[in-house]
JSON list of C-alpha atoms in Angstrom, two decimals:
[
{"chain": "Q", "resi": 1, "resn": "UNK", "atom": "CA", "xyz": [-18.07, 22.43, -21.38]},
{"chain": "Q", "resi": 2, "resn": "UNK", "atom": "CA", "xyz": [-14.56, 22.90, -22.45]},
{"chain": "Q", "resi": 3, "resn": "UNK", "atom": "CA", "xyz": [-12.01, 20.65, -21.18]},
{"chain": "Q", "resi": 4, "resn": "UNK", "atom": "CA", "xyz": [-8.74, 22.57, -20.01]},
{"chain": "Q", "resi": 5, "resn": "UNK", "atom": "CA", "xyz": [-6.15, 21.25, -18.40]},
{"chain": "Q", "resi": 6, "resn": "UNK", "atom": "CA", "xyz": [-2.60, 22.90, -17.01]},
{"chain": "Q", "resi": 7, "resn": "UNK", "atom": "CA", "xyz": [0.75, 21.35, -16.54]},
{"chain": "Q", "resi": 8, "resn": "UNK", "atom": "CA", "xyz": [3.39, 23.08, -15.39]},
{"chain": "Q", "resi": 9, "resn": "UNK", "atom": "CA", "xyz": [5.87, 19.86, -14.89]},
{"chain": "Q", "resi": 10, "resn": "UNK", "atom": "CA", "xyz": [9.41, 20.86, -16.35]},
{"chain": "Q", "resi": 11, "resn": "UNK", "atom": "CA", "xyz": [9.80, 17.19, -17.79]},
{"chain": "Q", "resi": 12, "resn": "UNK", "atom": "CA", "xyz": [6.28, 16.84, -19.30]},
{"chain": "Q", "resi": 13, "resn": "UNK", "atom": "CA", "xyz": [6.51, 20.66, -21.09]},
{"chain": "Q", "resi": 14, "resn": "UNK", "atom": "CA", "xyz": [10.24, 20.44, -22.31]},
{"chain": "Q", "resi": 15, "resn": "UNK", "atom": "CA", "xyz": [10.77, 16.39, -23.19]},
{"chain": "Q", "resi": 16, "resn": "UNK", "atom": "CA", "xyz": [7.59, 14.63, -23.31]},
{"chain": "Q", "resi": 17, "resn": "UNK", "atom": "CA", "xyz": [5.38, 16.96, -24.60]},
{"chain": "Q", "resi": 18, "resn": "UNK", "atom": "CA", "xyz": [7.70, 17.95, -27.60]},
{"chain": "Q", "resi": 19, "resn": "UNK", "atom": "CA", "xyz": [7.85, 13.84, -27.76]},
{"chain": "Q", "resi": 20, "resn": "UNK", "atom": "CA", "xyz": [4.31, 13.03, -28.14]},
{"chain": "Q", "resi": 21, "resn": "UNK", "atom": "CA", "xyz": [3.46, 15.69, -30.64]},
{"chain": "Q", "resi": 22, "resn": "UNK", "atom": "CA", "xyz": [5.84, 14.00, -33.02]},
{"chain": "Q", "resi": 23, "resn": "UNK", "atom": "CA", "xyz": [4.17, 10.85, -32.24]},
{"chain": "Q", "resi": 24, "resn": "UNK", "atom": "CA", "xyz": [0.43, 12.15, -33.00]},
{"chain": "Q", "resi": 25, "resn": "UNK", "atom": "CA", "xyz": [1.88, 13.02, -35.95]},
{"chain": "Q", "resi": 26, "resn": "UNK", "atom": "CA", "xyz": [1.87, 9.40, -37.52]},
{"chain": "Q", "resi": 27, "resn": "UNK", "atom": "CA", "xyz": [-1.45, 7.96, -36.12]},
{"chain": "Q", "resi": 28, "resn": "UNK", "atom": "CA", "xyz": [-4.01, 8.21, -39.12]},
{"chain": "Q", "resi": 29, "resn": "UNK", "atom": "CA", "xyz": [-7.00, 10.85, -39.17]},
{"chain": "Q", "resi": 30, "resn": "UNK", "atom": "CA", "xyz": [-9.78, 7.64, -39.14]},
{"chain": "Q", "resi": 31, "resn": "UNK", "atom": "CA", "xyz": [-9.06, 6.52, -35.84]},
{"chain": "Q", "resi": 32, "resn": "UNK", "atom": "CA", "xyz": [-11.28, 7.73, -33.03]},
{"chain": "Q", "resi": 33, "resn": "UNK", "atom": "CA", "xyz": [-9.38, 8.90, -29.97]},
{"chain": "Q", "resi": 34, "resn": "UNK", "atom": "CA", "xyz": [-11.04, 6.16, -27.59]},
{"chain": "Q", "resi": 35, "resn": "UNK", "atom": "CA", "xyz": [-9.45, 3.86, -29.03]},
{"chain": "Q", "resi": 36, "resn": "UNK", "atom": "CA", "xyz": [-6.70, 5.46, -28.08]},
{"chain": "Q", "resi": 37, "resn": "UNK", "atom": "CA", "xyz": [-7.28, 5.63, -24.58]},
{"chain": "Q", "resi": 38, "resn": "UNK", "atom": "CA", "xyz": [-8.88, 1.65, -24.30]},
{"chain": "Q", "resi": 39, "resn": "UNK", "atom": "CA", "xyz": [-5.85, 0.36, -25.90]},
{"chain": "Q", "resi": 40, "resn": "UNK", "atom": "CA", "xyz": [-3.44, 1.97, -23.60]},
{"chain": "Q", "resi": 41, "resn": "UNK", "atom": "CA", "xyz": [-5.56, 0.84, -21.02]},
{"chain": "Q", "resi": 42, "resn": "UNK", "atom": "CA", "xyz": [-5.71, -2.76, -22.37]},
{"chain": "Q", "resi": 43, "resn": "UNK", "atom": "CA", "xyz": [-1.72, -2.54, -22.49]},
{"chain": "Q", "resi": 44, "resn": "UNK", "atom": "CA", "xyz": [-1.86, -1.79, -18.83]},
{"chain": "Q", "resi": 45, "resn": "UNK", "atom": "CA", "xyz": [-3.81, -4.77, -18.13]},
{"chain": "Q", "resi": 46, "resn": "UNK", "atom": "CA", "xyz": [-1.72, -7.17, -19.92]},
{"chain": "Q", "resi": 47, "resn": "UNK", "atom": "CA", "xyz": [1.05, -6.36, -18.42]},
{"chain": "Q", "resi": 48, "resn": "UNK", "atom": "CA", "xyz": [-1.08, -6.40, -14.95]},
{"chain": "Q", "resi": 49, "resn": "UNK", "atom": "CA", "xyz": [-2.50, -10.15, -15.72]},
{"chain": "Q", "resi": 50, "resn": "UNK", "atom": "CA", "xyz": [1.09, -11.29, -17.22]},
{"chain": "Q", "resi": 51, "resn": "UNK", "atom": "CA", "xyz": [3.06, -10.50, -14.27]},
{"chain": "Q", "resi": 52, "resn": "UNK", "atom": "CA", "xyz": [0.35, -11.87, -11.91]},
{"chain": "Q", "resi": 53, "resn": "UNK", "atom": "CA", "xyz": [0.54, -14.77, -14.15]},
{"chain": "Q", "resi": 54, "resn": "UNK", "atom": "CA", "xyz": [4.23, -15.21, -12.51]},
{"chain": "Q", "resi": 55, "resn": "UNK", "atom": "CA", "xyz": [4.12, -13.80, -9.38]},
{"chain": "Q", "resi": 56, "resn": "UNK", "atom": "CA", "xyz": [0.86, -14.25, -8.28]},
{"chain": "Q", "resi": 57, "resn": "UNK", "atom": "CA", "xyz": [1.43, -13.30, -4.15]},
{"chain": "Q", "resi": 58, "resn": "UNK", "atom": "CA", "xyz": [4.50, -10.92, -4.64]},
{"chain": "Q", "resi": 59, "resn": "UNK", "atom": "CA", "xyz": [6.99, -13.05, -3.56]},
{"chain": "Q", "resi": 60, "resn": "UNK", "atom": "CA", "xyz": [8.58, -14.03, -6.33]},
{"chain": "Q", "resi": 61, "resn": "UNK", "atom": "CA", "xyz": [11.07, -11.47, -6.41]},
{"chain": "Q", "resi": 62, "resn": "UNK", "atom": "CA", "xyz": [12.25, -11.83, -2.59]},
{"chain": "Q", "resi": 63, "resn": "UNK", "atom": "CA", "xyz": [11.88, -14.87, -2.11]},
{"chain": "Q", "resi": 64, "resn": "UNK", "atom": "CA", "xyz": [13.07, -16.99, -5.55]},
{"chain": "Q", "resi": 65, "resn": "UNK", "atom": "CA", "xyz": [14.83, -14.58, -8.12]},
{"chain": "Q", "resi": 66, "resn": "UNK", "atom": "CA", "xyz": [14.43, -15.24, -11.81]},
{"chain": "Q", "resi": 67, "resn": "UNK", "atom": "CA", "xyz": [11.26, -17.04, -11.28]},
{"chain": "Q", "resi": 68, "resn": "UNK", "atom": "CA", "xyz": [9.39, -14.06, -13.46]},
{"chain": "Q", "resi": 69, "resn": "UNK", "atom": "CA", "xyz": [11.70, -14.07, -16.30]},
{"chain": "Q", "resi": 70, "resn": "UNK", "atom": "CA", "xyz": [13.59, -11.31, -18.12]},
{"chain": "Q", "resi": 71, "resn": "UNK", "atom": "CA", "xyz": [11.50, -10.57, -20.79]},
{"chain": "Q", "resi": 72, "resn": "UNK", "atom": "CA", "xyz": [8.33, -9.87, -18.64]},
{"chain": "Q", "resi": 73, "resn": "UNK", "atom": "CA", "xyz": [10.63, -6.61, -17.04]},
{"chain": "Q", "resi": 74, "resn": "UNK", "atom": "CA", "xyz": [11.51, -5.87, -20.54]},
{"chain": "Q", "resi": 75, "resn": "UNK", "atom": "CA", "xyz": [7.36, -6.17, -21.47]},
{"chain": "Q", "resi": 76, "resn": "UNK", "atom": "CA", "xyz": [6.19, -4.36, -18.52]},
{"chain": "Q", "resi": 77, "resn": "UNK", "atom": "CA", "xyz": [8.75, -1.31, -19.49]},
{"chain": "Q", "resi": 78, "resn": "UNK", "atom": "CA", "xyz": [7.55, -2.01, -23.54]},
{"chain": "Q", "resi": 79, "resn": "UNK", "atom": "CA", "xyz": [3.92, -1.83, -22.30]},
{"chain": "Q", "resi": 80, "resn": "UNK", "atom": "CA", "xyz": [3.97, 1.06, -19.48]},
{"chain": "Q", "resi": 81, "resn": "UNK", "atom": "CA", "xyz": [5.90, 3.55, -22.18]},
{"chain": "Q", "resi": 82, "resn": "UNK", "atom": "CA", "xyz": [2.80, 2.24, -24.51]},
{"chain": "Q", "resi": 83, "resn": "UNK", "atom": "CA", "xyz": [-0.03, 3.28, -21.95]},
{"chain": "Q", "resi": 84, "resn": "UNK", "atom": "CA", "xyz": [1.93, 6.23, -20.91]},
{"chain": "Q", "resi": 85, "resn": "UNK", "atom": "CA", "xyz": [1.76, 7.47, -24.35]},
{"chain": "Q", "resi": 86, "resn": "UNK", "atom": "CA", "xyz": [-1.30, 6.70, -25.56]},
{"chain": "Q", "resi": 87, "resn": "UNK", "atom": "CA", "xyz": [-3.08, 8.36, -22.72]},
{"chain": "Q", "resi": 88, "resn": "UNK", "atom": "CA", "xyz": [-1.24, 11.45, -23.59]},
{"chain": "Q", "resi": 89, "resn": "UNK", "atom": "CA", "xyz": [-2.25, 11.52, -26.99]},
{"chain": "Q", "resi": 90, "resn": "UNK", "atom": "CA", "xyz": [-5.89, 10.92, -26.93]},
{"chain": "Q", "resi": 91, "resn": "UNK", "atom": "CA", "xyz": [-6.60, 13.87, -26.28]},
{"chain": "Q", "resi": 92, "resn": "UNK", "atom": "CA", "xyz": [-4.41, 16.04, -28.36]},
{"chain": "Q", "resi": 93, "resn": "UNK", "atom": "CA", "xyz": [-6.04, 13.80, -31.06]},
{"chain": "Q", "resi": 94, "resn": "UNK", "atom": "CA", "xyz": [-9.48, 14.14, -30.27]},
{"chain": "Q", "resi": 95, "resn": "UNK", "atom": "CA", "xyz": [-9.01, 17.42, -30.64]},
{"chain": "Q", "resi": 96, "resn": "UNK", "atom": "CA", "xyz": [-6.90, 17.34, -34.02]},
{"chain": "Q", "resi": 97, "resn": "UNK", "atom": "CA", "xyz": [-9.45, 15.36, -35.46]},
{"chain": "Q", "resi": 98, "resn": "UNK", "atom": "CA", "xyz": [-11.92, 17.92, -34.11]},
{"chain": "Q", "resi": 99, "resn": "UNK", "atom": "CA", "xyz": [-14.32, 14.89, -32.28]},
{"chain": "Q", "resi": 100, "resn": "UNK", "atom": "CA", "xyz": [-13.78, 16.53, -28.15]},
{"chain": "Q", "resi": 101, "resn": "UNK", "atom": "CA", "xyz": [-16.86, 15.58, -26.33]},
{"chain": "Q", "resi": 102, "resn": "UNK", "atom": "CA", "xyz": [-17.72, 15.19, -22.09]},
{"chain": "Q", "resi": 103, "resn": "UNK", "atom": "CA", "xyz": [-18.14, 11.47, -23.39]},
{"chain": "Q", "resi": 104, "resn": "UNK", "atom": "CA", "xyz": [-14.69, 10.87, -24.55]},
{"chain": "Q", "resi": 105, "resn": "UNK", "atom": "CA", "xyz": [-13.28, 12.81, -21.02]},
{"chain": "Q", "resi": 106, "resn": "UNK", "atom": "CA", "xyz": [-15.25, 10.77, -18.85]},
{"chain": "Q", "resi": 107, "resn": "UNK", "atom": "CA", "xyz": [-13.91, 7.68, -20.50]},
{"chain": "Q", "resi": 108, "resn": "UNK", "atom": "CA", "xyz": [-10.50, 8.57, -20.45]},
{"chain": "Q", "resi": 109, "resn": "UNK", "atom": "CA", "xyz": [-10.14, 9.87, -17.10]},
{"chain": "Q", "resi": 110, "resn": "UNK", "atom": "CA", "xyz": [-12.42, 6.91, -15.89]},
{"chain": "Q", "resi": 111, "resn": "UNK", "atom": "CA", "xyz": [-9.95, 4.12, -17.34]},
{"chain": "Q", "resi": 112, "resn": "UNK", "atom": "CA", "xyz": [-6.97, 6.57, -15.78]},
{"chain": "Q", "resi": 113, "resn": "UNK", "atom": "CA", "xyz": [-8.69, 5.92, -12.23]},
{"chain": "Q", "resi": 114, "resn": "UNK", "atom": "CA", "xyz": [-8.56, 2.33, -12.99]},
{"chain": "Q", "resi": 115, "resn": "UNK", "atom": "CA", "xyz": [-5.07, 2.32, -14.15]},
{"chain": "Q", "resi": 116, "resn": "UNK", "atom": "CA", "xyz": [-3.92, 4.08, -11.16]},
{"chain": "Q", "resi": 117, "resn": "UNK", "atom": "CA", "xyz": [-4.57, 1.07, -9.26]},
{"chain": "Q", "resi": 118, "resn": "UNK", "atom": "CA", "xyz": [-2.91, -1.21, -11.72]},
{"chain": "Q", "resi": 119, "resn": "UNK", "atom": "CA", "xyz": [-0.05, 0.60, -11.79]},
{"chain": "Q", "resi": 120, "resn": "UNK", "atom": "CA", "xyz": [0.81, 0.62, -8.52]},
{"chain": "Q", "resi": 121, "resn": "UNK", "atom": "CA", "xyz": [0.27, -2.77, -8.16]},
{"chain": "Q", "resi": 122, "resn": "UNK", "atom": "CA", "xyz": [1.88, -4.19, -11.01]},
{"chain": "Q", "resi": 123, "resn": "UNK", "atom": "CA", "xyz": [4.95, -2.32, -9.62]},
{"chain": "Q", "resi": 124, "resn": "UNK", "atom": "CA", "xyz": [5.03, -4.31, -5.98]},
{"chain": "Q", "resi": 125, "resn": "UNK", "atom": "CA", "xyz": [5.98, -7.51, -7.79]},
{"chain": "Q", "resi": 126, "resn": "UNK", "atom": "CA", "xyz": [9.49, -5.28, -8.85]},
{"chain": "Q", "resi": 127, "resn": "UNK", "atom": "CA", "xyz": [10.36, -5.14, -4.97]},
{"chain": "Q", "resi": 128, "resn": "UNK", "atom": "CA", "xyz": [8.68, -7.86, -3.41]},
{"chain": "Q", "resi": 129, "resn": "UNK", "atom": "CA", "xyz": [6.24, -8.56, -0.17]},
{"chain": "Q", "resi": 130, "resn": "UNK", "atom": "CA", "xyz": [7.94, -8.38, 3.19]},
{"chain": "Q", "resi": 131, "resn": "UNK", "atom": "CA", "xyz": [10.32, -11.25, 3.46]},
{"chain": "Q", "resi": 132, "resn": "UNK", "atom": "CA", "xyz": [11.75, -10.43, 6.85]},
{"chain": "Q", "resi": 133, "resn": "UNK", "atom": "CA", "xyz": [15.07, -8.58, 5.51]},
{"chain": "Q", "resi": 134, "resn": "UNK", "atom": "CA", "xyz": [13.81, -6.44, 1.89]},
{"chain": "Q", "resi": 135, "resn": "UNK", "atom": "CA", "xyz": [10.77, -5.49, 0.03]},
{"chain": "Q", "resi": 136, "resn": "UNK", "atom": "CA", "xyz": [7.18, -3.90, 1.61]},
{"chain": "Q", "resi": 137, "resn": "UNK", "atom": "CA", "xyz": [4.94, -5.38, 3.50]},
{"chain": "Q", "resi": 138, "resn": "UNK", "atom": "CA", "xyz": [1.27, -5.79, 2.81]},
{"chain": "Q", "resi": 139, "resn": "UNK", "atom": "CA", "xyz": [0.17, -2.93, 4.97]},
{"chain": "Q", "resi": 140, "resn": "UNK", "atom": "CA", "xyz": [2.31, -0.52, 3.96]},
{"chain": "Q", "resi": 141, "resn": "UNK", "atom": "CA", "xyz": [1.78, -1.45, -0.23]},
{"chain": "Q", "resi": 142, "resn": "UNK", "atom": "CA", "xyz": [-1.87, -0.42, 1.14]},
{"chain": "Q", "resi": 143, "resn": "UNK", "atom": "CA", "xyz": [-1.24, 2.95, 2.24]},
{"chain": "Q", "resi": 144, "resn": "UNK", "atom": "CA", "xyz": [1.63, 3.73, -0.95]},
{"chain": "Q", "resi": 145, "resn": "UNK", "atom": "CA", "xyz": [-1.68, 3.08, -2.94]},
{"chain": "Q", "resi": 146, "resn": "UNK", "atom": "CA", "xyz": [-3.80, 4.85, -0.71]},
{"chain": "Q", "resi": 147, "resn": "UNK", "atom": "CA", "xyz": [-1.63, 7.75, -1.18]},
{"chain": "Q", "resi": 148, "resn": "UNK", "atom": "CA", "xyz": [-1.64, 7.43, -4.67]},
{"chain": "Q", "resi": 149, "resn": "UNK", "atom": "CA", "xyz": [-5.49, 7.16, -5.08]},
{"chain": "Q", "resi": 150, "resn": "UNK", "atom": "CA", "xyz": [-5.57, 9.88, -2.76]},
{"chain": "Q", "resi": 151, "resn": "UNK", "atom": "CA", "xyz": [-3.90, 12.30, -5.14]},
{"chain": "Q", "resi": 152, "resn": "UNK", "atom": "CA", "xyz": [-5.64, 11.22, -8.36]},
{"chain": "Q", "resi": 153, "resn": "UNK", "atom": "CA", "xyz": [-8.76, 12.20, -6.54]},
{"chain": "Q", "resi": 154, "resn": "UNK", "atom": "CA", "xyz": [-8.08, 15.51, -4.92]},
{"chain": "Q", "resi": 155, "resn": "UNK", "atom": "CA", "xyz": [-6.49, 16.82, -9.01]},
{"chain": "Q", "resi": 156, "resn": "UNK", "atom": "CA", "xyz": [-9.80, 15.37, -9.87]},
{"chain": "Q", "resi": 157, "resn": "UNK", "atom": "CA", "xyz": [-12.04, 17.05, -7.02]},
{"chain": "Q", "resi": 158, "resn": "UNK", "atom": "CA", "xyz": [-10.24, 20.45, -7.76]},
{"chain": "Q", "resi": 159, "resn": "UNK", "atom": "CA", "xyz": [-11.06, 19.73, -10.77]},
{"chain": "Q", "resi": 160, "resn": "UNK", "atom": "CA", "xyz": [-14.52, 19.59, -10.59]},
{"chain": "Q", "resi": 161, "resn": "UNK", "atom": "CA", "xyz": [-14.51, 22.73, -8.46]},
{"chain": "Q", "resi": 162, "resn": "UNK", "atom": "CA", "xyz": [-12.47, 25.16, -10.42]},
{"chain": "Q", "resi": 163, "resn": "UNK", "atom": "CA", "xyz": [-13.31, 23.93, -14.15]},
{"chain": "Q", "resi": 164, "resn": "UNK", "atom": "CA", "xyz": [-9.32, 23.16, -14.56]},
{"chain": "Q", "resi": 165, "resn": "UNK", "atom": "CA", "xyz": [-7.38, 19.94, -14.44]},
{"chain": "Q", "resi": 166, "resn": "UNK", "atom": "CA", "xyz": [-4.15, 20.93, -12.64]},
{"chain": "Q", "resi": 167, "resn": "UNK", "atom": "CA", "xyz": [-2.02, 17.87, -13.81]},
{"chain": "Q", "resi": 168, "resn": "UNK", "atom": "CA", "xyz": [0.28, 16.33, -10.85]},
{"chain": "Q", "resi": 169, "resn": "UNK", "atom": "CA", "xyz": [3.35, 16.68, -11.23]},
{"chain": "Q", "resi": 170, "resn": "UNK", "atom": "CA", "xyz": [3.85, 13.51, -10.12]},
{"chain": "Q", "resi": 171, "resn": "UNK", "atom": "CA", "xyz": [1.87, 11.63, -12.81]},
{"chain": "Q", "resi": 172, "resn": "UNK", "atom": "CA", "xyz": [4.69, 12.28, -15.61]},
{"chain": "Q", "resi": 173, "resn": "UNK", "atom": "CA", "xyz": [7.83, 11.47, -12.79]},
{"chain": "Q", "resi": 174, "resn": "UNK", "atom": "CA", "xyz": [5.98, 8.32, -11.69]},
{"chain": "Q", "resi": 175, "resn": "UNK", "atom": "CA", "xyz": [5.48, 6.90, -15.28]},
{"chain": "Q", "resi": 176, "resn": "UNK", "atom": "CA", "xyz": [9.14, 7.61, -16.05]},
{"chain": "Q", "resi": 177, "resn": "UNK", "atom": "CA", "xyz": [10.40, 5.91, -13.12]},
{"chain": "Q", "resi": 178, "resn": "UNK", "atom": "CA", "xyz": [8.38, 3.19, -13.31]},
{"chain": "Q", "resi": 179, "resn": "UNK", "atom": "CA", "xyz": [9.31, 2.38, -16.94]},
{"chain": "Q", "resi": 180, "resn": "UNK", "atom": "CA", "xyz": [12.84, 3.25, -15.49]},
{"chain": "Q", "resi": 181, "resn": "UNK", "atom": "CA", "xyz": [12.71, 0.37, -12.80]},
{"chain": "Q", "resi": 182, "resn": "UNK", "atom": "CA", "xyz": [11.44, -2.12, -14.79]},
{"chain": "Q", "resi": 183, "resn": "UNK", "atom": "CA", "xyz": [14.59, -2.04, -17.32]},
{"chain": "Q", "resi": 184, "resn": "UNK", "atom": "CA", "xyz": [16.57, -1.88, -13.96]},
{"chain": "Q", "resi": 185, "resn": "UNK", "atom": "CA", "xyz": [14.81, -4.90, -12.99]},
{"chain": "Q", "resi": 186, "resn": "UNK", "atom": "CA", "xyz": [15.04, -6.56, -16.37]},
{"chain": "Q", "resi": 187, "resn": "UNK", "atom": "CA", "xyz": [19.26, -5.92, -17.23]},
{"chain": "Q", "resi": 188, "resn": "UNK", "atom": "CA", "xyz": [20.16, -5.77, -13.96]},
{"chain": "Q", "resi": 189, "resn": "UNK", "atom": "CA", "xyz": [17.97, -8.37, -11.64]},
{"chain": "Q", "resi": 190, "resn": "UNK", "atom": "CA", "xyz": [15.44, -8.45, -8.78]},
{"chain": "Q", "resi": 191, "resn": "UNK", "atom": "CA", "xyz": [18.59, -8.49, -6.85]},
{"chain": "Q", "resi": 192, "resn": "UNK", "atom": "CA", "xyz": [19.07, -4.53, -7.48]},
{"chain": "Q", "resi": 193, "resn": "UNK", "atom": "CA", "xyz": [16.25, -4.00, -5.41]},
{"chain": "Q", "resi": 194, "resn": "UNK", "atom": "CA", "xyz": [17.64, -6.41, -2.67]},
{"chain": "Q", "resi": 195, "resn": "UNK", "atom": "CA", "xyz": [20.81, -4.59, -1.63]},
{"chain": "Q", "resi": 196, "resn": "UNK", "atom": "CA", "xyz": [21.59, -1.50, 0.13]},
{"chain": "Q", "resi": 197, "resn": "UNK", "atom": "CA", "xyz": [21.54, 1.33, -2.52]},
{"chain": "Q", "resi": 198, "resn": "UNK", "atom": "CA", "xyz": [23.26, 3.88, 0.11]},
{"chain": "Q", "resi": 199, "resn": "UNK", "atom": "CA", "xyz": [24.69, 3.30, 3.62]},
{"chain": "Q", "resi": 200, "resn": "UNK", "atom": "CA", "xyz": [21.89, 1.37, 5.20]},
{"chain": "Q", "resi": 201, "resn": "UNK", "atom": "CA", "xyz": [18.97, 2.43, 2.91]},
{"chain": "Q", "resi": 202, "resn": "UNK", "atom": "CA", "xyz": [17.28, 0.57, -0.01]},
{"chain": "Q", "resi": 203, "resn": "UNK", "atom": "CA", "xyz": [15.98, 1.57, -3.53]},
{"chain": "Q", "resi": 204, "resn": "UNK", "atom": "CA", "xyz": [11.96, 1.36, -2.25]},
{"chain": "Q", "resi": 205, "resn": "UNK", "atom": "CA", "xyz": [13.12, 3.91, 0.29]},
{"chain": "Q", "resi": 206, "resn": "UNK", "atom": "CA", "xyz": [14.46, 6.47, -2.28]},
{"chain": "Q", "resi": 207, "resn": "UNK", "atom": "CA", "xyz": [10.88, 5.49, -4.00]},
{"chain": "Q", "resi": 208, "resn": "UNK", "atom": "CA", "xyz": [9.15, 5.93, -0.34]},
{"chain": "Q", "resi": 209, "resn": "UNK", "atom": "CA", "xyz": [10.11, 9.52, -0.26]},
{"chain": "Q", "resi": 210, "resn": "UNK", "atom": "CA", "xyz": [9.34, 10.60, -4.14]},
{"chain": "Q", "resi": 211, "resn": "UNK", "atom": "CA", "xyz": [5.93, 9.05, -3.51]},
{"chain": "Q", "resi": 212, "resn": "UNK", "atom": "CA", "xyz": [5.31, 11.41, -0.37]},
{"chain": "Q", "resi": 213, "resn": "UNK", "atom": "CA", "xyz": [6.42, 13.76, -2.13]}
]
């Protein structure tokens, strides 16, 4: 069957889009568009295995700043921009090079529901477990990635119903934040994420309310 997909999102059709059809542009006709989609997934795992590497519990951001150094933020926001575009440019490969198949869709979107996990929690290290003043506690990191989960399923479930991928809005915010927050994290410190961003409330809760949304 034909794979079609819609996406309405302002920032993916005006910026990102126009952004990755440059980049297409310069990968060479010979390479097969799962390779495309594994390496972005591998990128996603090293930055998953590096940063669990130094911060193995998620408390090494609350509780003894600077112990994951500098460059690993920097890395992380090297290696998320990586996945993020490589899994938008499979596709429009695949199909440059003329070589779609139900294969090559199963594949990608079945590394995407991996990397949805991964993602997410890569991204608790940034603001920490629960340490009794900042960061999120065990139980609630559960339910953000519940949530999460949730929504990749449901696109994927109407998906399956309707014949149409209706592409979350969401997906194309979230990868821009998160590649956002961890140059935050990496010029400015864990400690951004430690302090009151407005009156009484915290970055994670500005993050808290995007997520529900």
């Amino acid at each position: 069957s034909q794979y079609s997909a819609v996406d309405t999102n302002p920032l993916s059709v005006y910026i990102m889009q126009p952004i990755w059809n440059k980049i297409i542009k310069v990968v060479p006709l010979w390479i097969a568009p799962n390779l495309l989609t594994f390496s972005g997934f591998v990128m996603i795992l090293v930055n998953y295995f590096l940063i669990s590497f130094y911060d193995w519990d998620y408390t090494a951001s609350g509780t003894s700043p600077g112990l994951v150094p500098t460059w690993v933020w920097l890395f992380s926001a090297f290696t998320t921009f990586c996945a993020y575009a490589l899994d938008s440019i499979d596709g429009k490969h695949a199909r440059r090079t003329q070589s779609s198949t139900p294969l090559g869709e199963l594949f990608d979107h079945g590394l995407d529901s991996w990397a949805t996990s991964i993602f997410v929690l890569s991204f608790f290290s940034v603001c920490s477990r629960d340490n009794g003043k900042t960061g999120v506690s065990v139980y609630t990191m559960y339910i953000y990635l519940s949530i999460v989960l949730f929504n990749f399923m449901c696109s994927h479930w109407e998906k399956y119903n309707t014949g149409v991928l209706f592409l979350p809005w969401g997906y194309d915010i979230s990868q821009v934040v998160l590649i956002a927050a961890y140059l935050l994290t990496g010029t400015v410190g864990v400690e951004v994420w430690q302090k009151p961003f407005l009156f009484d409330y915290y970055i994670t809760d500005v993050l808290v309310i995007l997520l529900i949304g």
